[in-house]
mmCIF file of C-alpha atoms and ligand atoms in Angstrom:
data_model
loop_
_atom_site.group_PDB
_atom_site.id
_atom_site.type_symbol
_atom_site.label_atom_id
_atom_site.label_comp_id
_atom_site.label_asym_id
_atom_site.label_seq_id
_atom_site.Cartn_x
_atom_site.Cartn_y
_atom_site.Cartn_z
ATOM 1 C CA MET A 1 -19.694 10.672 13.018
ATOM 2 C CA SER A 2 -23.214 9.583 11.948
ATOM 3 C CA SER A 3 -23.718 5.895 12.310
ATOM 4 C CA LYS A 4 -23.801 3.411 9.441
ATOM 5 C CA VAL A 5 -22.491 5.522 6.659
ATOM 6 C CA SER A 6 -21.872 3.040 3.843
ATOM 7 C CA LEU A 7 -18.820 3.427 1.399
ATOM 8 C CA THR A 8 -21.330 4.113 -1.320
ATOM 9 C CA ARG A 9 -22.995 6.916 0.632
ATOM 10 C CA TYR A 10 -19.476 8.224 1.570
ATOM 11 C CA LEU A 11 -18.397 8.371 -2.062
ATOM 12 C CA VAL A 12 -21.703 9.892 -3.241
ATOM 13 C CA GLU A 13 -21.404 12.604 -0.704
ATOM 14 C CA GLN A 14 -17.718 13.205 -1.645
ATOM 15 C CA GLN A 15 -18.840 13.542 -5.200
ATOM 16 C CA ARG A 16 -21.721 15.891 -4.290
ATOM 17 C CA ILE A 17 -20.073 18.069 -1.659
ATOM 18 C CA ASP A 18 -16.588 18.422 -2.898
ATOM 19 C CA GLY A 19 -17.184 17.609 -6.517
ATOM 20 C CA HIS A 20 -13.700 16.222 -6.809
ATOM 21 C CA ILE A 21 -14.767 12.520 -7.316
ATOM 22 C CA PRO A 22 -16.079 12.298 -10.761
ATOM 23 C CA ALA A 23 -18.784 9.618 -11.304
ATOM 24 C CA GLN A 24 -16.343 7.353 -13.207
ATOM 25 C CA LEU A 25 -13.941 7.404 -10.290
ATOM 26 C CA ARG A 26 -16.707 6.688 -7.751
ATOM 27 C CA LEU A 27 -17.719 3.707 -9.890
ATOM 28 C CA LEU A 28 -14.070 2.578 -9.973
ATOM 29 C CA LEU A 29 -13.655 2.677 -6.213
ATOM 30 C CA GLU A 30 -16.891 0.885 -5.694
ATOM 31 C CA VAL A 31 -15.741 -1.836 -8.047
ATOM 32 C CA VAL A 32 -12.350 -2.184 -6.317
ATOM 33 C CA ALA A 33 -14.193 -2.416 -2.982
ATOM 34 C CA ARG A 34 -16.390 -5.151 -4.357
ATOM 35 C CA ALA A 35 -13.402 -7.100 -5.598
ATOM 36 C CA CYS A 36 -11.815 -6.801 -2.165
ATOM 37 C CA LYS A 37 -15.000 -8.213 -0.648
ATOM 38 C CA GLY A 38 -14.580 -11.128 -3.003
ATOM 39 C CA ILE A 39 -10.930 -11.586 -2.054
ATOM 40 C CA SER A 40 -11.914 -11.398 1.639
ATOM 41 C CA MET A 41 -14.468 -14.103 1.201
ATOM 42 C CA ALA A 42 -11.658 -16.283 -0.494
ATOM 43 C CA VAL A 43 -9.096 -15.498 2.274
ATOM 44 C CA GLY A 44 -11.747 -16.495 4.931
ATOM 45 C CA LYS A 45 -12.169 -19.917 3.425
ATOM 46 C CA GLY A 46 -8.586 -20.831 4.236
ATOM 47 C CA ALA A 47 -7.988 -24.532 4.298
ATOM 48 C CA LEU A 48 -11.590 -25.222 3.311
ATOM 49 C CA GLY A 49 -11.124 -23.545 -0.106
ATOM 50 C CA ASP A 50 -8.430 -24.377 -2.650
ATOM 51 C CA ILE A 51 -6.552 -21.191 -1.865
ATOM 52 C CA LEU A 52 -3.541 -22.020 0.257
ATOM 53 C CA GLY A 53 -0.108 -23.080 -0.813
ATOM 54 C CA SER A 54 2.102 -22.390 -3.776
ATOM 55 C CA ALA A 55 1.015 -21.985 -7.372
ATOM 56 C CA ASP A 56 4.256 -23.451 -8.543
ATOM 57 C CA SER A 57 4.861 -20.365 -10.780
ATOM 58 C CA GLU A 58 7.043 -17.258 -10.538
ATOM 59 C CA ASN A 59 5.925 -13.660 -11.059
ATOM 60 C CA VAL A 60 7.961 -10.976 -12.846
ATOM 61 C CA GLN A 61 9.894 -10.270 -9.699
ATOM 62 C CA GLY A 62 11.133 -13.897 -9.575
ATOM 63 C CA GLU A 63 9.125 -14.578 -6.493
ATOM 64 C CA MET A 64 7.241 -17.819 -6.072
ATOM 65 C CA GLN A 65 3.388 -17.078 -6.488
ATOM 66 C CA LYS A 66 0.874 -18.362 -4.049
ATOM 67 C CA LYS A 67 -2.504 -19.558 -5.231
ATOM 68 C CA LEU A 68 -4.034 -16.615 -3.450
ATOM 69 C CA ASP A 69 -1.815 -14.153 -5.344
ATOM 70 C CA ILE A 70 -3.188 -15.390 -8.592
ATOM 71 C CA ILE A 71 -6.882 -15.661 -7.389
ATOM 72 C CA ALA A 72 -6.741 -12.071 -6.077
ATOM 73 C CA ASN A 73 -5.204 -10.795 -9.301
ATOM 74 C CA GLU A 74 -7.915 -12.541 -11.320
ATOM 75 C CA VAL A 75 -10.767 -11.202 -9.071
ATOM 76 C CA LEU A 76 -9.509 -7.588 -9.424
ATOM 77 C CA ILE A 77 -9.125 -7.914 -13.279
ATOM 78 C CA GLU A 78 -12.464 -9.577 -13.810
ATOM 79 C CA ALA A 79 -14.250 -6.981 -11.585
ATOM 80 C CA ASN A 80 -12.701 -3.975 -13.277
ATOM 81 C CA GLU A 81 -12.326 -4.783 -16.964
ATOM 82 C CA TRP A 82 -15.881 -4.402 -18.118
ATOM 83 C CA GLY A 83 -17.221 -1.349 -16.347
ATOM 84 C CA GLY A 84 -15.989 1.257 -18.781
ATOM 85 C CA HIS A 85 -14.083 3.244 -16.216
ATOM 86 C CA LEU A 86 -10.624 1.972 -16.961
ATOM 87 C CA ALA A 87 -8.134 2.145 -19.814
ATOM 88 C CA ALA A 88 -5.641 -0.438 -18.358
ATOM 89 C CA MET A 89 -4.363 -2.067 -15.216
ATOM 90 C CA ALA A 90 -0.994 -3.073 -13.857
ATOM 91 C CA SER A 91 -0.265 -5.588 -11.175
ATOM 92 C CA GLU A 92 2.602 -7.070 -9.133
ATOM 93 C CA GLU A 93 1.579 -10.354 -10.495
ATOM 94 C CA MET A 94 1.782 -9.309 -14.229
ATOM 95 C CA GLU A 95 4.880 -8.418 -16.134
ATOM 96 C CA ALA A 96 3.034 -6.250 -18.750
ATOM 97 C CA ILE A 97 0.143 -3.867 -18.415
ATOM 98 C CA TYR A 98 -3.324 -5.306 -18.904
ATOM 99 C CA VAL A 99 -5.164 -3.234 -21.421
ATOM 100 C CA VAL A 100 -9.022 -3.324 -21.270
ATOM 101 C CA PRO A 101 -10.102 -5.649 -24.088
ATOM 102 C CA ASN A 102 -11.621 -4.074 -27.153
ATOM 103 C CA ARG A 103 -15.029 -5.703 -26.497
ATOM 104 C CA TYR A 104 -15.462 -3.320 -23.531
ATOM 105 C CA PRO A 105 -15.602 0.483 -23.521
ATOM 106 C CA GLN A 106 -12.366 2.181 -22.479
ATOM 107 C CA GLY A 107 -12.374 4.675 -19.672
ATOM 108 C CA GLU A 108 -9.791 7.387 -18.650
ATOM 109 C CA TYR A 109 -8.338 5.794 -15.472
ATOM 110 C CA LEU A 110 -5.401 3.498 -14.843
ATOM 111 C CA LEU A 111 -5.566 1.035 -11.879
ATOM 112 C CA LEU A 112 -2.456 -0.375 -10.235
ATOM 113 C CA PHE A 113 -2.372 -2.972 -7.513
ATOM 114 C CA ASP A 114 -0.601 -5.488 -5.403
ATOM 115 C CA PRO A 115 -3.452 -7.981 -5.330
ATOM 116 C CA LEU A 116 -2.201 -9.832 -2.301
ATOM 117 C CA ASP A 117 0.300 -8.089 -0.114
ATOM 118 C CA GLY A 118 2.184 -10.058 2.504
ATOM 119 C CA SER A 119 2.107 -13.318 0.601
ATOM 120 C CA SER A 120 4.258 -15.129 3.115
ATOM 121 C CA ASN A 121 1.513 -14.751 5.707
ATOM 122 C CA ILE A 122 -1.226 -16.367 3.664
ATOM 123 C CA ASP A 123 -0.784 -19.940 4.827
ATOM 124 C CA VAL A 124 -0.248 -19.082 8.485
ATOM 125 C CA ASN A 125 -3.458 -17.059 8.980
ATOM 126 C CA VAL A 126 -1.835 -13.790 9.648
ATOM 127 C CA SER A 127 -3.174 -10.307 8.209
ATOM 128 C CA ILE A 128 -2.688 -9.744 4.512
ATOM 129 C CA GLY A 129 -4.182 -7.223 2.117
ATOM 130 C CA THR A 130 -4.711 -5.522 -1.299
ATOM 131 C CA ILE A 131 -3.066 -2.308 -2.079
ATOM 132 C CA PHE A 132 -4.220 -0.111 -4.910
ATOM 133 C CA SER A 133 -3.429 3.245 -6.703
ATOM 134 C CA VAL A 134 -5.466 5.148 -9.314
ATOM 135 C CA LEU A 135 -4.066 7.490 -11.998
ATOM 136 C CA LEU A 136 -5.519 9.279 -14.870
ATOM 137 C CA LYS A 137 -4.403 8.249 -18.282
ATOM 138 C CA PRO A 138 -2.473 10.975 -20.023
ATOM 139 C CA GLU A 139 -4.274 12.354 -23.110
ATOM 140 C CA GLY A 140 -3.617 10.667 -26.341
ATOM 141 C CA ALA A 141 -4.641 7.560 -28.339
ATOM 142 C CA GLY A 142 -4.109 4.117 -26.963
ATOM 143 C CA VAL A 143 -2.475 3.231 -23.705
ATOM 144 C CA SER A 144 1.057 2.095 -22.930
ATOM 145 C CA GLU A 145 3.299 1.222 -19.969
ATOM 146 C CA GLN A 146 4.759 4.818 -20.284
ATOM 147 C CA ASP A 147 1.314 6.143 -19.256
ATOM 148 C CA PHE A 148 1.705 4.452 -15.765
ATOM 149 C CA LEU A 149 5.087 6.074 -15.082
ATOM 150 C CA GLN A 150 3.715 9.064 -13.191
ATOM 151 C CA ALA A 151 4.972 10.413 -9.848
ATOM 152 C CA GLY A 152 2.870 9.552 -6.804
ATOM 153 C CA THR A 153 1.726 13.098 -6.552
ATOM 154 C CA GLN A 154 -0.453 12.446 -9.627
ATOM 155 C CA GLN A 155 -2.606 9.712 -7.845
ATOM 156 C CA VAL A 156 -6.285 10.578 -7.768
ATOM 157 C CA ALA A 157 -7.233 7.775 -5.358
ATOM 158 C CA ALA A 158 -5.206 5.300 -3.349
ATOM 159 C CA GLY A 159 -6.009 2.687 -0.610
ATOM 160 C CA TYR A 160 -5.747 -0.783 0.719
ATOM 161 C CA CYS A 161 -7.922 -3.544 2.090
ATOM 162 C CA VAL A 162 -6.587 -5.478 5.035
ATOM 163 C CA TYR A 163 -7.808 -8.966 5.597
ATOM 164 C CA GLY A 164 -7.326 -9.598 9.302
ATOM 165 C CA PRO A 165 -9.650 -10.304 12.214
ATOM 166 C CA GLN A 166 -11.719 -7.568 10.461
ATOM 167 C CA THR A 167 -11.750 -6.711 6.832
ATOM 168 C CA THR A 168 -10.972 -2.929 6.578
ATOM 169 C CA LEU A 169 -10.839 -0.803 3.567
ATOM 170 C CA VAL A 170 -8.785 2.431 3.912
ATOM 171 C CA LEU A 171 -9.047 5.129 1.332
ATOM 172 C CA THR A 172 -7.944 8.544 0.252
ATOM 173 C CA VAL A 173 -9.050 10.705 -2.650
ATOM 174 C CA GLY A 174 -6.949 13.583 -1.432
ATOM 175 C CA ASP A 175 -9.274 14.775 1.276
ATOM 176 C CA GLY A 176 -7.935 12.897 4.382
ATOM 177 C CA VAL A 177 -8.022 9.181 5.073
ATOM 178 C CA ALA A 178 -11.208 7.333 5.789
ATOM 179 C CA MET A 179 -11.602 3.649 7.163
ATOM 180 C CA PHE A 180 -14.557 1.362 6.320
ATOM 181 C CA THR A 181 -15.056 -1.902 8.136
ATOM 182 C CA LEU A 182 -16.711 -4.739 6.281
ATOM 183 C CA ASP A 183 -20.094 -5.585 7.932
ATOM 184 C CA ARG A 184 -20.125 -9.259 7.168
ATOM 185 C CA GLU A 185 -23.846 -9.658 7.796
ATOM 186 C CA ARG A 186 -24.801 -6.853 5.518
ATOM 187 C CA GLY A 187 -22.011 -7.419 3.017
ATOM 188 C CA SER A 188 -21.200 -3.680 2.851
ATOM 189 C CA PHE A 189 -18.380 -1.498 3.991
ATOM 190 C CA VAL A 190 -19.364 0.928 6.803
ATOM 191 C CA LEU A 191 -17.469 4.140 7.629
ATOM 192 C CA THR A 192 -15.724 3.580 10.945
ATOM 193 C CA SER A 193 -13.136 6.443 11.090
ATOM 194 C CA GLU A 194 -12.619 9.634 9.241
ATOM 195 C CA HIS A 195 -9.834 12.181 9.205
ATOM 196 C CA VAL A 196 -7.287 9.770 10.527
ATOM 197 C CA GLN A 197 -4.146 11.374 11.908
ATOM 198 C CA ILE A 198 -0.857 9.875 12.975
ATOM 199 C CA PRO A 199 1.016 11.372 15.901
ATOM 200 C CA LYS A 200 4.223 13.143 14.792
ATOM 201 C CA ASP A 201 6.324 11.247 17.414
ATOM 202 C CA THR A 202 6.376 7.544 18.297
ATOM 203 C CA LYS A 203 7.938 4.956 20.461
ATOM 204 C CA GLU A 204 7.334 2.058 18.044
ATOM 205 C CA PHE A 205 9.243 0.987 14.943
ATOM 206 C CA ALA A 206 8.755 -1.684 12.387
ATOM 207 C CA ILE A 207 11.677 -3.090 10.358
ATOM 208 C CA ASN A 208 12.881 -6.599 9.655
ATOM 209 C CA MET A 209 15.699 -6.833 12.142
ATOM 210 C CA SER A 210 17.188 -9.998 10.731
ATOM 211 C CA ASN A 211 18.543 -7.857 7.954
ATOM 212 C CA MET A 212 20.535 -5.643 10.326
ATOM 213 C CA ARG A 213 23.957 -6.687 9.318
ATOM 214 C CA HIS A 214 23.171 -5.758 5.698
ATOM 215 C CA TRP A 215 21.883 -2.276 6.368
ATOM 216 C CA ASP A 216 23.484 0.966 5.458
ATOM 217 C CA THR A 217 25.038 3.159 8.098
ATOM 218 C CA PRO A 218 22.199 5.668 8.597
ATOM 219 C CA VAL A 219 19.647 2.889 9.179
ATOM 220 C CA LYS A 220 22.037 1.139 11.669
ATOM 221 C CA ARG A 221 22.497 4.488 13.492
ATOM 222 C CA TYR A 222 18.762 5.176 13.701
ATOM 223 C CA ILE A 223 17.813 1.701 14.973
ATOM 224 C CA ASP A 224 20.794 1.535 17.261
ATOM 225 C CA GLU A 225 19.713 4.780 18.932
ATOM 226 C CA CYS A 226 16.167 3.394 19.330
ATOM 227 C CA LEU A 227 17.483 0.229 20.897
ATOM 228 C CA GLN A 228 19.564 2.155 23.500
ATOM 229 C CA GLY A 229 16.248 3.283 24.991
ATOM 230 C CA VAL A 230 16.142 5.688 27.963
ATOM 231 C CA GLU A 231 19.868 5.329 28.469
ATOM 232 C CA GLY A 232 20.632 6.406 24.836
ATOM 233 C CA PRO A 233 20.319 9.737 22.932
ATOM 234 C CA ARG A 234 16.649 9.205 22.371
ATOM 235 C CA GLU A 235 16.007 9.086 26.088
ATOM 236 C CA LYS A 236 13.030 6.772 25.642
ATOM 237 C CA ASP A 237 12.291 3.054 25.264
ATOM 238 C CA PHE A 238 11.129 1.847 21.875
ATOM 239 C CA ASN A 239 8.865 -1.163 21.083
ATOM 240 C CA MET A 240 9.168 -3.137 17.866
ATOM 241 C CA ARG A 241 6.581 -4.779 15.605
ATOM 242 C CA TRP A 242 7.046 -6.565 12.249
ATOM 243 C CA ILE A 243 4.136 -8.325 10.705
ATOM 244 C CA ALA A 244 5.791 -8.867 7.283
ATOM 245 C CA SER A 245 2.667 -7.607 5.648
ATOM 246 C CA MET A 246 3.147 -3.955 4.699
ATOM 247 C CA VAL A 247 -0.649 -3.582 4.640
ATOM 248 C CA ALA A 248 -0.964 -4.677 8.248
ATOM 249 C CA ASP A 249 2.046 -2.682 9.457
ATOM 250 C CA VAL A 250 0.794 0.464 7.731
ATOM 251 C CA HIS A 251 -2.668 -0.158 9.170
ATOM 252 C CA ARG A 252 -1.139 -0.265 12.653
ATOM 253 C CA ILE A 253 0.582 2.964 12.092
ATOM 254 C CA LEU A 254 -2.489 4.713 10.802
ATOM 255 C CA THR A 255 -4.405 3.410 13.873
ATOM 256 C CA ARG A 256 -1.973 3.992 16.678
ATOM 257 C CA GLY A 257 1.081 5.556 15.131
ATOM 258 C CA GLY A 258 4.665 4.355 14.502
ATOM 259 C CA VAL A 259 7.278 4.276 11.814
ATOM 260 C CA PHE A 260 7.817 1.603 9.124
ATOM 261 C CA MET A 261 11.111 0.910 7.249
ATOM 262 C CA TYR A 262 12.125 -1.310 4.445
ATOM 263 C CA PRO A 263 15.476 0.141 3.433
ATOM 264 C CA TRP A 264 17.928 -0.769 0.690
ATOM 265 C CA ASP A 265 20.418 -3.284 1.968
ATOM 266 C CA LYS A 266 23.482 -5.108 0.878
ATOM 267 C CA ARG A 267 21.839 -8.506 0.088
ATOM 268 C CA GLU A 268 20.961 -7.293 -3.421
ATOM 269 C CA PRO A 269 22.845 -3.960 -3.745
ATOM 270 C CA GLU A 270 21.723 -3.402 -7.244
ATOM 271 C CA LYS A 271 18.039 -3.121 -6.180
ATOM 272 C CA PRO A 272 16.996 0.176 -4.600
ATOM 273 C CA GLY A 273 14.780 -1.794 -2.040
ATOM 274 C CA LYS A 274 12.453 -4.647 -1.848
ATOM 275 C CA LEU A 275 9.037 -2.818 -2.103
ATOM 276 C CA ARG A 276 7.595 -1.557 -5.397
ATOM 277 C CA LEU A 277 7.159 2.153 -6.011
ATOM 278 C CA LEU A 278 4.029 2.272 -8.115
ATOM 279 C CA TYR A 279 1.624 -0.081 -6.408
ATOM 280 C CA GLU A 280 3.025 -0.367 -2.805
ATOM 281 C CA ALA A 281 5.071 2.651 -1.739
ATOM 282 C CA ASN A 282 3.095 5.384 -3.612
ATOM 283 C CA PRO A 283 -0.312 4.521 -2.379
ATOM 284 C CA MET A 284 0.885 4.006 1.159
ATOM 285 C CA SER A 285 2.969 7.157 1.089
ATOM 286 C CA TRP A 286 -0.029 9.246 0.071
ATOM 287 C CA LEU A 287 -2.282 7.616 2.735
ATOM 288 C CA ILE A 288 0.430 8.365 5.320
ATOM 289 C CA GLU A 289 0.999 11.947 4.152
ATOM 290 C CA GLN A 290 -2.888 12.533 4.183
ATOM 291 C CA ALA A 291 -2.839 11.444 7.796
ATOM 292 C CA GLY A 292 -0.135 13.900 8.739
ATOM 293 C CA GLY A 293 2.844 11.569 8.406
ATOM 294 C CA ALA A 294 5.815 11.518 5.930
ATOM 295 C CA ALA A 295 7.291 9.157 3.527
ATOM 296 C CA THR A 296 10.748 9.160 2.039
ATOM 297 C CA ASN A 297 13.203 6.781 0.385
ATOM 298 C CA GLY A 298 16.000 8.155 2.658
ATOM 299 C CA GLN A 299 16.842 10.941 0.216
ATOM 300 C CA GLN A 300 13.612 12.402 -1.036
ATOM 301 C CA ARG A 301 9.795 12.341 -0.776
ATOM 302 C CA ILE A 302 8.555 9.123 -2.284
ATOM 303 C CA LEU A 303 5.620 10.864 -4.015
ATOM 304 C CA ASP A 304 8.101 13.038 -5.986
ATOM 305 C CA ILE A 305 9.993 10.146 -7.513
ATOM 306 C CA LYS A 306 9.462 9.916 -11.272
ATOM 307 C CA PRO A 307 9.301 6.230 -12.010
ATOM 308 C CA GLY A 308 11.510 4.749 -14.673
ATOM 309 C CA LYS A 309 9.763 1.431 -15.020
ATOM 310 C CA LEU A 310 6.631 -0.309 -14.003
ATOM 311 C CA HIS A 311 7.969 -2.773 -11.379
ATOM 312 C CA GLU A 312 10.537 -0.304 -10.004
ATOM 313 C CA ARG A 313 11.591 -0.842 -6.462
ATOM 314 C CA VAL A 314 12.289 1.721 -3.736
ATOM 315 C CA SER A 315 13.611 2.044 -0.217
ATOM 316 C CA VAL A 316 10.681 3.071 2.202
ATOM 317 C CA PHE A 317 10.627 5.067 5.407
ATOM 318 C CA LEU A 318 7.176 6.159 6.330
ATOM 319 C CA GLY A 319 4.958 7.017 9.298
ATOM 320 C CA ALA A 320 5.445 9.405 12.206
ATOM 321 C CA LYS A 321 6.707 12.785 10.629
ATOM 322 C CA ASN A 322 9.584 13.458 13.111
ATOM 323 C CA GLU A 323 10.901 9.989 12.931
ATOM 324 C CA VAL A 324 10.888 9.904 9.092
ATOM 325 C CA GLU A 325 12.553 13.271 9.057
ATOM 326 C CA ARG A 326 15.250 12.024 11.555
ATOM 327 C CA VAL A 327 16.180 8.870 9.589
ATOM 328 C CA THR A 328 16.186 10.930 6.391
ATOM 329 C CA ARG A 329 18.530 13.486 7.969
ATOM 330 C CA TYR A 330 20.792 10.727 9.087
ATOM 331 C CA HIS A 331 21.169 9.755 5.399
ATOM 332 C CA SER A 332 22.273 13.294 4.435
ATOM 333 C CA GLU A 333 24.681 13.580 7.449
ATOM 334 C CA ARG A 334 26.913 10.558 6.741
HETATM 335 P P1 AHM B 1 4.778 -9.257 -1.330
HETATM 336 O O1 AHM B 1 4.057 -8.093 -2.089
HETATM 337 O O2 AHM B 1 5.320 -10.280 -2.313
HETATM 338 O O3 AHM B 1 3.893 -9.911 -0.284
HETATM 339 O O4 AHM B 1 6.037 -8.593 -0.622
HETATM 340 C C1 AHM B 1 5.910 -7.423 0.045
HETATM 341 C C2 AHM B 1 6.087 -7.783 1.598
HETATM 342 C C3 AHM B 1 5.541 -6.572 2.427
HETATM 343 O O5 AHM B 1 4.213 -6.739 2.664
HETATM 344 C C4 AHM B 1 6.326 -6.716 3.706
HETATM 345 O O6 AHM B 1 6.548 -5.466 4.314
HETATM 346 C C5 AHM B 1 7.627 -7.348 3.206
HETATM 347 O O7 AHM B 1 7.344 -7.867 1.889
HETATM 348 C C6 AHM B 1 8.118 -8.353 4.131
HETATM 349 O O8 AHM B 1 9.427 -8.738 3.752
HETATM 350 P P2 AHM B 1 10.366 -9.769 4.600
HETATM 351 O O9 AHM B 1 9.757 -11.108 4.366
HETATM 352 O O10 AHM B 1 11.696 -9.556 3.939
HETATM 353 O O11 AHM B 1 10.297 -9.271 5.986
HETATM 354 MG MG1 MG B 2 3.332 -6.503 -1.699
#
């Protein structure tokens, strides 16, 4: 890989060589990256800025918002609303879609995001991130929530930015997965890995074990077999990691392999899962598939799910292909 390829150059070359990134999409991705730089700066201030703690408000999911949830949401909206590349945005932190105001030109793309994923980790200085997904607005006048209800296979770009010891932007436009590390001195994202691939097998799983007693039988079976180690049917010892930031757990999996699960459980049986389909599961599932992994909800490929509503939730099993296929098979065998 040639040294010091900036995100801008990578996108220009994608546009030029493959022709599958139209100029407006390139602009959109650059703007998202710029917003992520702004969020990274805010995150880095920690207790020195007015960013930690609760905002004393609830989002549409009934979850308490942190100050940084709201700041990150505003940064993304302000960066993206005026460029002319978007028709509307949707966010974990907003009940309704945000239509680009009339004073700005309207573009043909829709941007969805979880502005600050892993909110419970903000105040304790553990990795958090921004997740985003880009769709094309269906033809027709105006824009409505219905326009966002597209299967994950329709995404034209997806990615996340993880704010950890390093700030790393991870992106797919359907041509593999590329990672860009923020060069803090230069203020630009630099390409640091390309054609990322996840091994098909793994000895590392990520799940919140404290929910074990609430899990469904297939999930209990899968984890129980992992825990039996070399003496059990898997005949190998497994390691466990759980960061409680999907962004950071997925980043570890894209970097060194593994499998991530946030299944349906009996705590709130009417909800299909905790994570949101359109701006968490779909972009992550596409990245994982682009890296040779798999992603299902236990029954079907996540990217094939036709969403019924904007903030729809879903069970998530993603990562190493053979492990995801195994736990999915356990769901069909019960
Ligand atoms: P958030 O978007 O409100 O931060 O919630 C999503 C997060 C994921 O990043 C993470 O995998 C999960 O919630 C952790 O949940 P739990 O605290 O139940 O382990
Ligand atoms: Mg989230």
